[in-house]
CSV table of C-alpha atoms and ligand atoms in Angstrom, one decimal:
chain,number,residue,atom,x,y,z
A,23,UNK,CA,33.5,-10.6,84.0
A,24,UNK,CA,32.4,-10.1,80.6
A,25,UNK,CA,34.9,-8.2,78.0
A,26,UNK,CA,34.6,-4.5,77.4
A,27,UNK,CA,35.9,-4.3,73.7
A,28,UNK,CA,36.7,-6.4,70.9
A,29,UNK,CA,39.7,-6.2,69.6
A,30,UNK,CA,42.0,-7.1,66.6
A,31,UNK,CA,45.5,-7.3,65.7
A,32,UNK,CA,48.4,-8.8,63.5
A,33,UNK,CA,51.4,-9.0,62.8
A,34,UNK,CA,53.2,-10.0,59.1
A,35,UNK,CA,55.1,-13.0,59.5
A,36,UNK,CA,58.1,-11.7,57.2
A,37,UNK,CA,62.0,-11.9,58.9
A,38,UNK,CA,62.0,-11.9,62.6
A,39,UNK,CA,60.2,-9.6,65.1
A,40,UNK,CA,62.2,-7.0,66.4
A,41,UNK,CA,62.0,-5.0,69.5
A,42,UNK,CA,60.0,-2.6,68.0
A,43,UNK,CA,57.3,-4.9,66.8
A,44,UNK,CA,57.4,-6.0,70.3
A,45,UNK,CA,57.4,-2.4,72.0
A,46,UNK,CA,55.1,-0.9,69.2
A,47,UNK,CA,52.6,-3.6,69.7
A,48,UNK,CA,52.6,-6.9,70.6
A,49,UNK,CA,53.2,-5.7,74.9
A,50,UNK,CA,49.6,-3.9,74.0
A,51,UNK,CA,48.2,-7.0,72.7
A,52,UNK,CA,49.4,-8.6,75.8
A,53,UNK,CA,48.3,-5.6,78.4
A,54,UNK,CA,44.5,-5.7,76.5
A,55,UNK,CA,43.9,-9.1,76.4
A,56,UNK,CA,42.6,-9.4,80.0
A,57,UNK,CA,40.1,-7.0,79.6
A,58,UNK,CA,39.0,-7.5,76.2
A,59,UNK,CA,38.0,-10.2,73.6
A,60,UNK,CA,41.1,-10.4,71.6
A,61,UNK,CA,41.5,-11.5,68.0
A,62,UNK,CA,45.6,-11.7,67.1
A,63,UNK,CA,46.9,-13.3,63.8
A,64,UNK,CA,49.8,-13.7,62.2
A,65,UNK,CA,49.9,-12.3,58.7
A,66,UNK,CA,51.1,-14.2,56.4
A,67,UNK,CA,48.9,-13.8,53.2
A,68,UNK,CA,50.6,-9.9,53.7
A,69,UNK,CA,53.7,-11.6,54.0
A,70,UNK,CA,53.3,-12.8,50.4
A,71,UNK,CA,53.5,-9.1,48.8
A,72,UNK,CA,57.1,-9.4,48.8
A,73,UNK,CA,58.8,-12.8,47.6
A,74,UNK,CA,59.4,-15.7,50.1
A,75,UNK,CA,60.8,-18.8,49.9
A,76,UNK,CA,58.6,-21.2,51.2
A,77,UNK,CA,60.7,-23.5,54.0
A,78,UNK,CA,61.3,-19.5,55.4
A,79,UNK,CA,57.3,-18.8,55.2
A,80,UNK,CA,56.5,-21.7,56.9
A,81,UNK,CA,59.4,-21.1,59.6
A,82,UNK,CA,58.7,-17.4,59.9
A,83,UNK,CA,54.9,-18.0,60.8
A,84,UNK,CA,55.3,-20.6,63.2
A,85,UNK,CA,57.8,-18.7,64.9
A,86,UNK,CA,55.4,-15.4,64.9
A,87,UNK,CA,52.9,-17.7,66.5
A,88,UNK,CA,55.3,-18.7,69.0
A,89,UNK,CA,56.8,-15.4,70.0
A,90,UNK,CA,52.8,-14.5,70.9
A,91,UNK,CA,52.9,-16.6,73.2
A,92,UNK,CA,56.1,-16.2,74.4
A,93,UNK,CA,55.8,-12.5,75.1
A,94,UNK,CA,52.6,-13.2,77.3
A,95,UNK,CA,49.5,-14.0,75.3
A,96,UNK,CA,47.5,-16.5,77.3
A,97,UNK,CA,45.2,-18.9,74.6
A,98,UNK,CA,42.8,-19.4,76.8
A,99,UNK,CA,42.0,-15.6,76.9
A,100,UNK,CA,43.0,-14.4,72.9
A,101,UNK,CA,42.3,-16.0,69.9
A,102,UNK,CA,45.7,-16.3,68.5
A,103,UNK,CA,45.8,-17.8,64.5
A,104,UNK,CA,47.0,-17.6,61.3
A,105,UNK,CA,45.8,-15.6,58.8
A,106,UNK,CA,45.5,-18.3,56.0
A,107,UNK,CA,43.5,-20.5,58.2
A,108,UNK,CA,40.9,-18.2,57.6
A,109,UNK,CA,39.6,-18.3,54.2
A,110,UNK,CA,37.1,-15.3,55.2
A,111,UNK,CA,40.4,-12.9,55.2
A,112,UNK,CA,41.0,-13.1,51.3
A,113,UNK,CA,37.6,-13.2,50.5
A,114,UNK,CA,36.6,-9.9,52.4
A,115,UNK,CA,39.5,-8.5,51.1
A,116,UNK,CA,38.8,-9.0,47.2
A,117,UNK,CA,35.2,-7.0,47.9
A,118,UNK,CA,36.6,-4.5,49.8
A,119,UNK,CA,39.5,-4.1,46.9
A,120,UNK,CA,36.7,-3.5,44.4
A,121,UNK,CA,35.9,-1.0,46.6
A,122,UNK,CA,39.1,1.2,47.0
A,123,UNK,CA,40.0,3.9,44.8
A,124,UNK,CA,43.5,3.8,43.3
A,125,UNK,CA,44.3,7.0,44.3
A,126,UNK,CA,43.6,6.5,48.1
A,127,UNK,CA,45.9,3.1,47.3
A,128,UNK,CA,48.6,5.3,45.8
A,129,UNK,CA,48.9,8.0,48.6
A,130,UNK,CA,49.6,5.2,51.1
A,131,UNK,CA,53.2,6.1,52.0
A,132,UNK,CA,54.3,2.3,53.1
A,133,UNK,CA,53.5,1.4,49.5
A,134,UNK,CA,55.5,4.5,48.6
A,135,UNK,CA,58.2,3.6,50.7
A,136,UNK,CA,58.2,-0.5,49.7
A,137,UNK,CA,58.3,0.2,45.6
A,138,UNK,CA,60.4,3.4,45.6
A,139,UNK,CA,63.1,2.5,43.2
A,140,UNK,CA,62.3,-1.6,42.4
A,141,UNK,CA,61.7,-2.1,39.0
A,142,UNK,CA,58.8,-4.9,39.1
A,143,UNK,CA,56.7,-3.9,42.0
A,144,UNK,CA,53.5,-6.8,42.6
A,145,UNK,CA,50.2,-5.7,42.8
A,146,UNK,CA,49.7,-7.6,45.9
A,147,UNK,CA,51.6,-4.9,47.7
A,148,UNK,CA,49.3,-2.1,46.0
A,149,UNK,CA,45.9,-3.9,47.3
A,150,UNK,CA,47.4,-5.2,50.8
A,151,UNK,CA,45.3,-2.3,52.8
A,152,UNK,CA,42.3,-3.7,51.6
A,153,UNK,CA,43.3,-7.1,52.6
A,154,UNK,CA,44.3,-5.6,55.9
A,155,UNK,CA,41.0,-3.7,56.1
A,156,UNK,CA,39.2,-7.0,55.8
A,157,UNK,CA,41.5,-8.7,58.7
A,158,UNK,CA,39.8,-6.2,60.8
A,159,UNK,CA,36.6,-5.6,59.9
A,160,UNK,CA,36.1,-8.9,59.7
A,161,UNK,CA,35.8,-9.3,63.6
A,162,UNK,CA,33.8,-6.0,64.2
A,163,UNK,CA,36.7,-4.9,66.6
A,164,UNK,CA,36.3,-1.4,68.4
A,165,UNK,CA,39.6,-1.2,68.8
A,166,UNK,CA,43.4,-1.8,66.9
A,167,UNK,CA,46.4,-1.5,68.6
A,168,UNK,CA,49.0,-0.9,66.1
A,169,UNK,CA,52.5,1.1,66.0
A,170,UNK,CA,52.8,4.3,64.5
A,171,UNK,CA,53.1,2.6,60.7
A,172,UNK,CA,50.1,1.5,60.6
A,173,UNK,CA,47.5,4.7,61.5
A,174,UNK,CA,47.3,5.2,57.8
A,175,UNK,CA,46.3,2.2,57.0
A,176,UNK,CA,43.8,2.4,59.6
A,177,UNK,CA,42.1,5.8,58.3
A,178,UNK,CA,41.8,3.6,55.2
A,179,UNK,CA,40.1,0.9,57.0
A,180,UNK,CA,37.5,3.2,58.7
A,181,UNK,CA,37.1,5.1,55.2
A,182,UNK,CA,36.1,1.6,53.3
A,183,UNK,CA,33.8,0.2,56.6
A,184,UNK,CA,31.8,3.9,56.3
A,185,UNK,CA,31.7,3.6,52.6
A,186,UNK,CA,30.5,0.2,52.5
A,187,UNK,CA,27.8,0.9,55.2
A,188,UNK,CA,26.8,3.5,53.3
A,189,UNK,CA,26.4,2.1,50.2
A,190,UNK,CA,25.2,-1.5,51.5
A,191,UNK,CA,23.4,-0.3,54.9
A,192,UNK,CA,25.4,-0.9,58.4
A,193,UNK,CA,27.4,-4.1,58.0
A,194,UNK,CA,30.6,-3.0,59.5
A,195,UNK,CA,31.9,-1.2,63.0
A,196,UNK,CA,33.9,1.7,62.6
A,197,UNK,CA,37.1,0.8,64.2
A,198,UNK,CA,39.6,3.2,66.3
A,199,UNK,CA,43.2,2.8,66.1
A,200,UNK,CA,45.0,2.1,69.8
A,201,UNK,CA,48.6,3.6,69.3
A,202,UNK,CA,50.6,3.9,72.4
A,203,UNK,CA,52.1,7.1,73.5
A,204,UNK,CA,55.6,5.9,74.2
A,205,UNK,CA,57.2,3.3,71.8
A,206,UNK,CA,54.8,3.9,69.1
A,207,UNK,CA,57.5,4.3,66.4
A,208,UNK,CA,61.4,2.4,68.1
A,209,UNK,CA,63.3,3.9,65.5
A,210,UNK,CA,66.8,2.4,63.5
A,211,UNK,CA,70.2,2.2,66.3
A,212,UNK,CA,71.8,3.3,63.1
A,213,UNK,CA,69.9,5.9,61.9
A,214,UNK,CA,67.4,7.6,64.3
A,215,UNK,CA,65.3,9.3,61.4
A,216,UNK,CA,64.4,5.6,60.0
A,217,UNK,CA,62.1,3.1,61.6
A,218,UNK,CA,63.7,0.3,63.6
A,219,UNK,CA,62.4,-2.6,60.8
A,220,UNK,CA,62.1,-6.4,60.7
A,221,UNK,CA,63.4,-5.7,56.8
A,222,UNK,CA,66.2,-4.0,57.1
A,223,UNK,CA,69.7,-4.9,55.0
A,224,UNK,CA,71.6,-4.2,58.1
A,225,UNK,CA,71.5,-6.6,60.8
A,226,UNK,CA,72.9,-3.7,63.5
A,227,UNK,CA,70.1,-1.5,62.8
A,228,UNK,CA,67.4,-3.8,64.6
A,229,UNK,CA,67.5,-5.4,68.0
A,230,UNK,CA,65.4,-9.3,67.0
A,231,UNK,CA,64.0,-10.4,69.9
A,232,UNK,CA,65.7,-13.5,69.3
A,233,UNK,CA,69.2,-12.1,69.3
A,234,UNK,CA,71.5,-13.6,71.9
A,235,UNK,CA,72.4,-11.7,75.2
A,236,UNK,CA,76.1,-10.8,73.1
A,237,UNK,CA,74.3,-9.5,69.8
A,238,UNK,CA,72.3,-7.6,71.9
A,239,UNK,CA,75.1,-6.2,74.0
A,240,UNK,CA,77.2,-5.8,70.4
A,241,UNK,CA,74.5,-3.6,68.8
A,242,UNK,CA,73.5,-1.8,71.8
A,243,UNK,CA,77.4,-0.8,72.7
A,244,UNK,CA,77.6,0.2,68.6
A,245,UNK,CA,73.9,1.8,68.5
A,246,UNK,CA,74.6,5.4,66.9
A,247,UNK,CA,74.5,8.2,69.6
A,248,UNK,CA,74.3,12.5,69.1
A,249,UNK,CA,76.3,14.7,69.6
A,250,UNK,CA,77.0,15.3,73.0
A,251,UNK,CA,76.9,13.1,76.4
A,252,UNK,CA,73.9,14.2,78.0
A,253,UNK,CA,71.3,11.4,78.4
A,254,UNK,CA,68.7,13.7,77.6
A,255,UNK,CA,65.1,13.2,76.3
A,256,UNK,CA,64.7,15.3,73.2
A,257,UNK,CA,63.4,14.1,69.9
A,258,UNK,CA,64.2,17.1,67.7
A,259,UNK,CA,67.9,17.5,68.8
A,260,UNK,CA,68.7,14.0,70.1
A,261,UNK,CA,66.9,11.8,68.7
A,262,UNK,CA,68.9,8.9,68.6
A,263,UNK,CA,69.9,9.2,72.1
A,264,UNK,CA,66.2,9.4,72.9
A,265,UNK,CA,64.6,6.5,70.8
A,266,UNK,CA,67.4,4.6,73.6
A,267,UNK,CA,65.8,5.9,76.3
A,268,UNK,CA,62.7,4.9,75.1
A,269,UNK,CA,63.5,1.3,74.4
A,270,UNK,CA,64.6,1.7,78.2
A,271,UNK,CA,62.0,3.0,79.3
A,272,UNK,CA,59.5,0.5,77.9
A,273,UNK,CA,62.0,-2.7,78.6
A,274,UNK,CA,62.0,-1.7,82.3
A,275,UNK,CA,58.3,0.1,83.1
A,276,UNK,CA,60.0,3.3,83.5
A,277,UNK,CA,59.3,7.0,81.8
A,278,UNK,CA,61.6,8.4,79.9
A,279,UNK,CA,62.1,11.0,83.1
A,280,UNK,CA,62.5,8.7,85.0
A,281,UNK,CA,65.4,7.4,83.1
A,282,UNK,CA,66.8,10.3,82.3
A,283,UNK,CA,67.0,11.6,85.9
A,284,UNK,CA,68.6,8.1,86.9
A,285,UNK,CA,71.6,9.2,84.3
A,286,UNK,CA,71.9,13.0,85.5
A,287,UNK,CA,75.4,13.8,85.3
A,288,UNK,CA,76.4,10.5,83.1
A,289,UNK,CA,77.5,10.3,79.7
A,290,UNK,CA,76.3,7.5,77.1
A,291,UNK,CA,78.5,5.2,78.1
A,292,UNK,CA,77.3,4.0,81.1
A,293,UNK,CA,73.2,4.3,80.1
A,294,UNK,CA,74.3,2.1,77.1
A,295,UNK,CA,75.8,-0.5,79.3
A,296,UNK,CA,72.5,-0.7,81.7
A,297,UNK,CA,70.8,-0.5,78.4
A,298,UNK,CA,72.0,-3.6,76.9
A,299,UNK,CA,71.0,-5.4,80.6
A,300,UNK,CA,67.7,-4.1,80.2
A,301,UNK,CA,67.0,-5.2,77.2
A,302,UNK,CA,68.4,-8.2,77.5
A,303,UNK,CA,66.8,-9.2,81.0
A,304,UNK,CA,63.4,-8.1,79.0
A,305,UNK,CA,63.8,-11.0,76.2
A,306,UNK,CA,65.4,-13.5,78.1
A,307,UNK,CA,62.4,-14.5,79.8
A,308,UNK,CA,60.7,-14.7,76.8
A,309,UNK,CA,63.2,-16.7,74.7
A,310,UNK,CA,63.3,-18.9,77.3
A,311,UNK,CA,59.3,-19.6,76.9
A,312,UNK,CA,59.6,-19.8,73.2
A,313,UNK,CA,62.5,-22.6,72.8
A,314,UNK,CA,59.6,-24.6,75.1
A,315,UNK,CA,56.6,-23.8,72.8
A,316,UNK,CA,58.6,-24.5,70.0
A,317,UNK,CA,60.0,-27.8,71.4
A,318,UNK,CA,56.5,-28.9,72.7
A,319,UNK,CA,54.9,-28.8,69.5
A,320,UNK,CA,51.9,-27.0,71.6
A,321,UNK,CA,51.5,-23.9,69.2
A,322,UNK,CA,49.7,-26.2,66.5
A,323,UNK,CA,47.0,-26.9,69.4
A,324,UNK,CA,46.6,-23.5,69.9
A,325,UNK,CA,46.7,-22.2,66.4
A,326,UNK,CA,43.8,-25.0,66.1
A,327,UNK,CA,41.6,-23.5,68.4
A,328,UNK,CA,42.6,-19.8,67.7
A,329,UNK,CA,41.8,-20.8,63.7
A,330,UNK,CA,38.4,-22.5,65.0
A,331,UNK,CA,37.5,-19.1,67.1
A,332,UNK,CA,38.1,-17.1,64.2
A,333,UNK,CA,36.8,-18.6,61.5
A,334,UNK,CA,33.6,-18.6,63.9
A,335,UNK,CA,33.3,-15.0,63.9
A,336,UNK,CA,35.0,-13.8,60.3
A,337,UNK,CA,32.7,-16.4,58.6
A,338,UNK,CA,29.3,-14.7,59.8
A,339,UNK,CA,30.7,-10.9,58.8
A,340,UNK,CA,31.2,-12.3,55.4
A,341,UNK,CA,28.1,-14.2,55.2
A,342,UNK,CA,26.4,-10.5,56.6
A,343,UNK,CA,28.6,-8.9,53.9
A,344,UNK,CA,28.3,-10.9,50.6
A,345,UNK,CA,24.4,-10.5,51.6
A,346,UNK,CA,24.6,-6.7,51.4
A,347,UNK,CA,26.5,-6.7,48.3
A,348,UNK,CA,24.3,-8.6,46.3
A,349,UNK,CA,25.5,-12.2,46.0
A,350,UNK,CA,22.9,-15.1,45.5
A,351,UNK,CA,23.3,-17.5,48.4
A,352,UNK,CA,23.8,-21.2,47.3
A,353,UNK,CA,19.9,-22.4,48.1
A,354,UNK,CA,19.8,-26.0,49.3
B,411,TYM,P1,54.1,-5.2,60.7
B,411,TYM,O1,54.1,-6.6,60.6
B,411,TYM,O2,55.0,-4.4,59.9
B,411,TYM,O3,54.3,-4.7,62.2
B,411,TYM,C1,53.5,-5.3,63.2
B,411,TYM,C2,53.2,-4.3,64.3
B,411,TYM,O4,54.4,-3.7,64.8
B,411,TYM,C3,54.4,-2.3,64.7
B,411,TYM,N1,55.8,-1.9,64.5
B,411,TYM,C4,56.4,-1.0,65.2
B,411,TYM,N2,56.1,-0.3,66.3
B,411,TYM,C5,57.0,0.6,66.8
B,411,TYM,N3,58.2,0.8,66.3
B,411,TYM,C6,58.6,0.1,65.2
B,411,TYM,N4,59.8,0.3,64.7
B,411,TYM,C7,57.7,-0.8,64.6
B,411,TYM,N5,57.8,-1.6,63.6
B,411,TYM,C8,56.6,-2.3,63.5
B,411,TYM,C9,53.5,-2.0,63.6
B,411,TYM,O5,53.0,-0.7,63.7
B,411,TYM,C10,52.4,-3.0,63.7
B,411,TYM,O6,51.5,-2.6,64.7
B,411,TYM,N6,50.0,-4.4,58.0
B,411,TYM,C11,50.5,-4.7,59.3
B,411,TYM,C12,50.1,-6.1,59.8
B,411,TYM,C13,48.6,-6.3,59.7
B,411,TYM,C14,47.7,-5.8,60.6
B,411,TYM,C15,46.4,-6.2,60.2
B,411,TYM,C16,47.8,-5.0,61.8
B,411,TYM,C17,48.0,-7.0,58.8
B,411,TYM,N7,46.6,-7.0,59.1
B,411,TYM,C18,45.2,-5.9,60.9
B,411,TYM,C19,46.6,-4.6,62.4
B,411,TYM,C20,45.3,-5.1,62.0
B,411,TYM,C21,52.0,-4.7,59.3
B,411,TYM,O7,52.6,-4.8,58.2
B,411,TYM,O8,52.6,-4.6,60.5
């Protein structure tokens, strides 16, 4: 059966994956990639916006790659590489920089959020959505499944494809955004008005999915609740009770009604017990898959031939691209 859709995804390979990395997107890459040509890479020239060291760059990518696989993405059906293997990525991305507007740059509310109150902010974390932009439209994907984060980034993305089709004639396809209606945004267990985040200071405030079946329980059991007892689904009111239901919910292939009619009549105590199960019966599984990639040294195989599929593909959109634009082509 031939593949409906192309599609494209990444992930930054900065600090370890949390749940909500995994909830927000990477169990979308893994539902899509049966029925669609799937591109996923880890991002690690994004990664670079903020400082890394570079024993902990190398470590954090590798383990990215391995946590693809370990949540379910099959090699033989998505391309699964790194970012950096693809020289195409920072190429695109220095054209399509020339071709953003500071202002749209400045109104993007992750860069608002990343510089607000540091002194020396890099420029790398100003450009990054054109880089991202190029990740994507590099691979003429109809489709981008992304958390909640990242819908402004990809309004940005479609805005630069039209413009350079316009200017340069149709070179690009204009790509939708794939954001899931439940899970979209897993929000902080200590504050539920914050985004759970890979970033964060505060250790408690993220569940990594390569915490321990204790950590897990230990956060979970501490996890900051409302007001109240009732398990009860309400953002506006509850909403730290209900991010929990949701990371239930999606850890367990339930709706949030569904869980919330199996604790009728309970308070938190109990839902955050079966919680911490959940969640841990969720990773388990997939820890146990990644301590065997890792050990097997088989991720550099399929980083090989995930770098080899992509470069295929990104290479001839920048070829079609730089041709648009303008640039003499090296004659032999
Ligand atoms: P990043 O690395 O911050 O996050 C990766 C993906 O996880 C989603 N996500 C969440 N979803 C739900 N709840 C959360 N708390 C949560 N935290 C993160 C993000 O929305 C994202 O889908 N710029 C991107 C990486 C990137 C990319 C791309 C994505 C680079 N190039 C091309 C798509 C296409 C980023 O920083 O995501």
């Amino acid at each position: 059966m031939s593949k409906q859709q192309r599609v494209l995804s990444g992930i930054q390979s900065s600090g370890k994956l949390t749940i909500g990395n995994y909830i927000g997107a990477m169990k979308n890459f893994v539902a899509l990639q049966h029925e669609h040509d799937c591109y996923f890479m880890i991002a690690d020239l994004h990664a670079i916006t903020v400082p890394q060291e570079p024993a902990a760059l190398r470590e954090q990518t590798e383990s990215v790659a391995a946590l693809y696989v370990a949540a379910g993405l099959d090699p033989s059906q998505a391309a699964i590489f790194i970012q950096s293997h693809v020289p195409a990525h920072a190429e695109l991305g220095w054209l399509l920089t020339t071709m953003s507007y500071m202002g749209e740059l400045e109104r993007m509310t992750q860069f608002k959020d990343k510089s607000e109150g540091k002194e020396a902010v890099g420029a790398g974390l100003f450009v990054y959505p054109a880089l991202m932009a190029s990740d994507i439209l590099l691979y003429n994907p109809t489709l981008v499944p992304v958390g909640d984060d990242q819908k402004q980034h990809l309004e940005l993305t479609r805005d630069l494809a039209g413009r350079f089709n316009h200017r340069y004639g149709d070179t690009f396809v204009i790509p939708d955004p794939f954001i899931p209606k439940q899970g979209a945004r897993i929000m902080s267990l200590e504050e539920g008005t914050k985004k759970m985040s890979k970033s964060s200071p505060s250790a408690g405030s993220y569940i990594s999915m390569l915490d321990t079946p204790d950590e897990i329980r230990k956060k979970i059991s501490r996890a900051k609740t409302d007001m109240g007892r009732e398990v009860v689904y309400d953002v506006q009111n509850k909403p730290e009770v209900s991010n929990l239901m949701t990371i239930y919910g999606q850890c367990s292939g339930k709706t949030v009604e569904e869980v919330q009619a199996a604790y009728e009549g309970q308070g938190y105590g109990a839902f955050k017990k079966d919680l911490a199960e959940v969640v841990v019966a969720a990773l388990e599984p997939m820890q146990r898959i990644y301590s065997d990639v890792r050990s097997s040294g088989e991720i550099h195989r399929i980083l090989r031939d995930g770098a080899e599929r992509a470069n295929a593909v990104a290479e001839q959109t920048l070829a079609k691209a730089k041709e648009a634009m303008g640039f003499l082509p090296l004659k032999r």
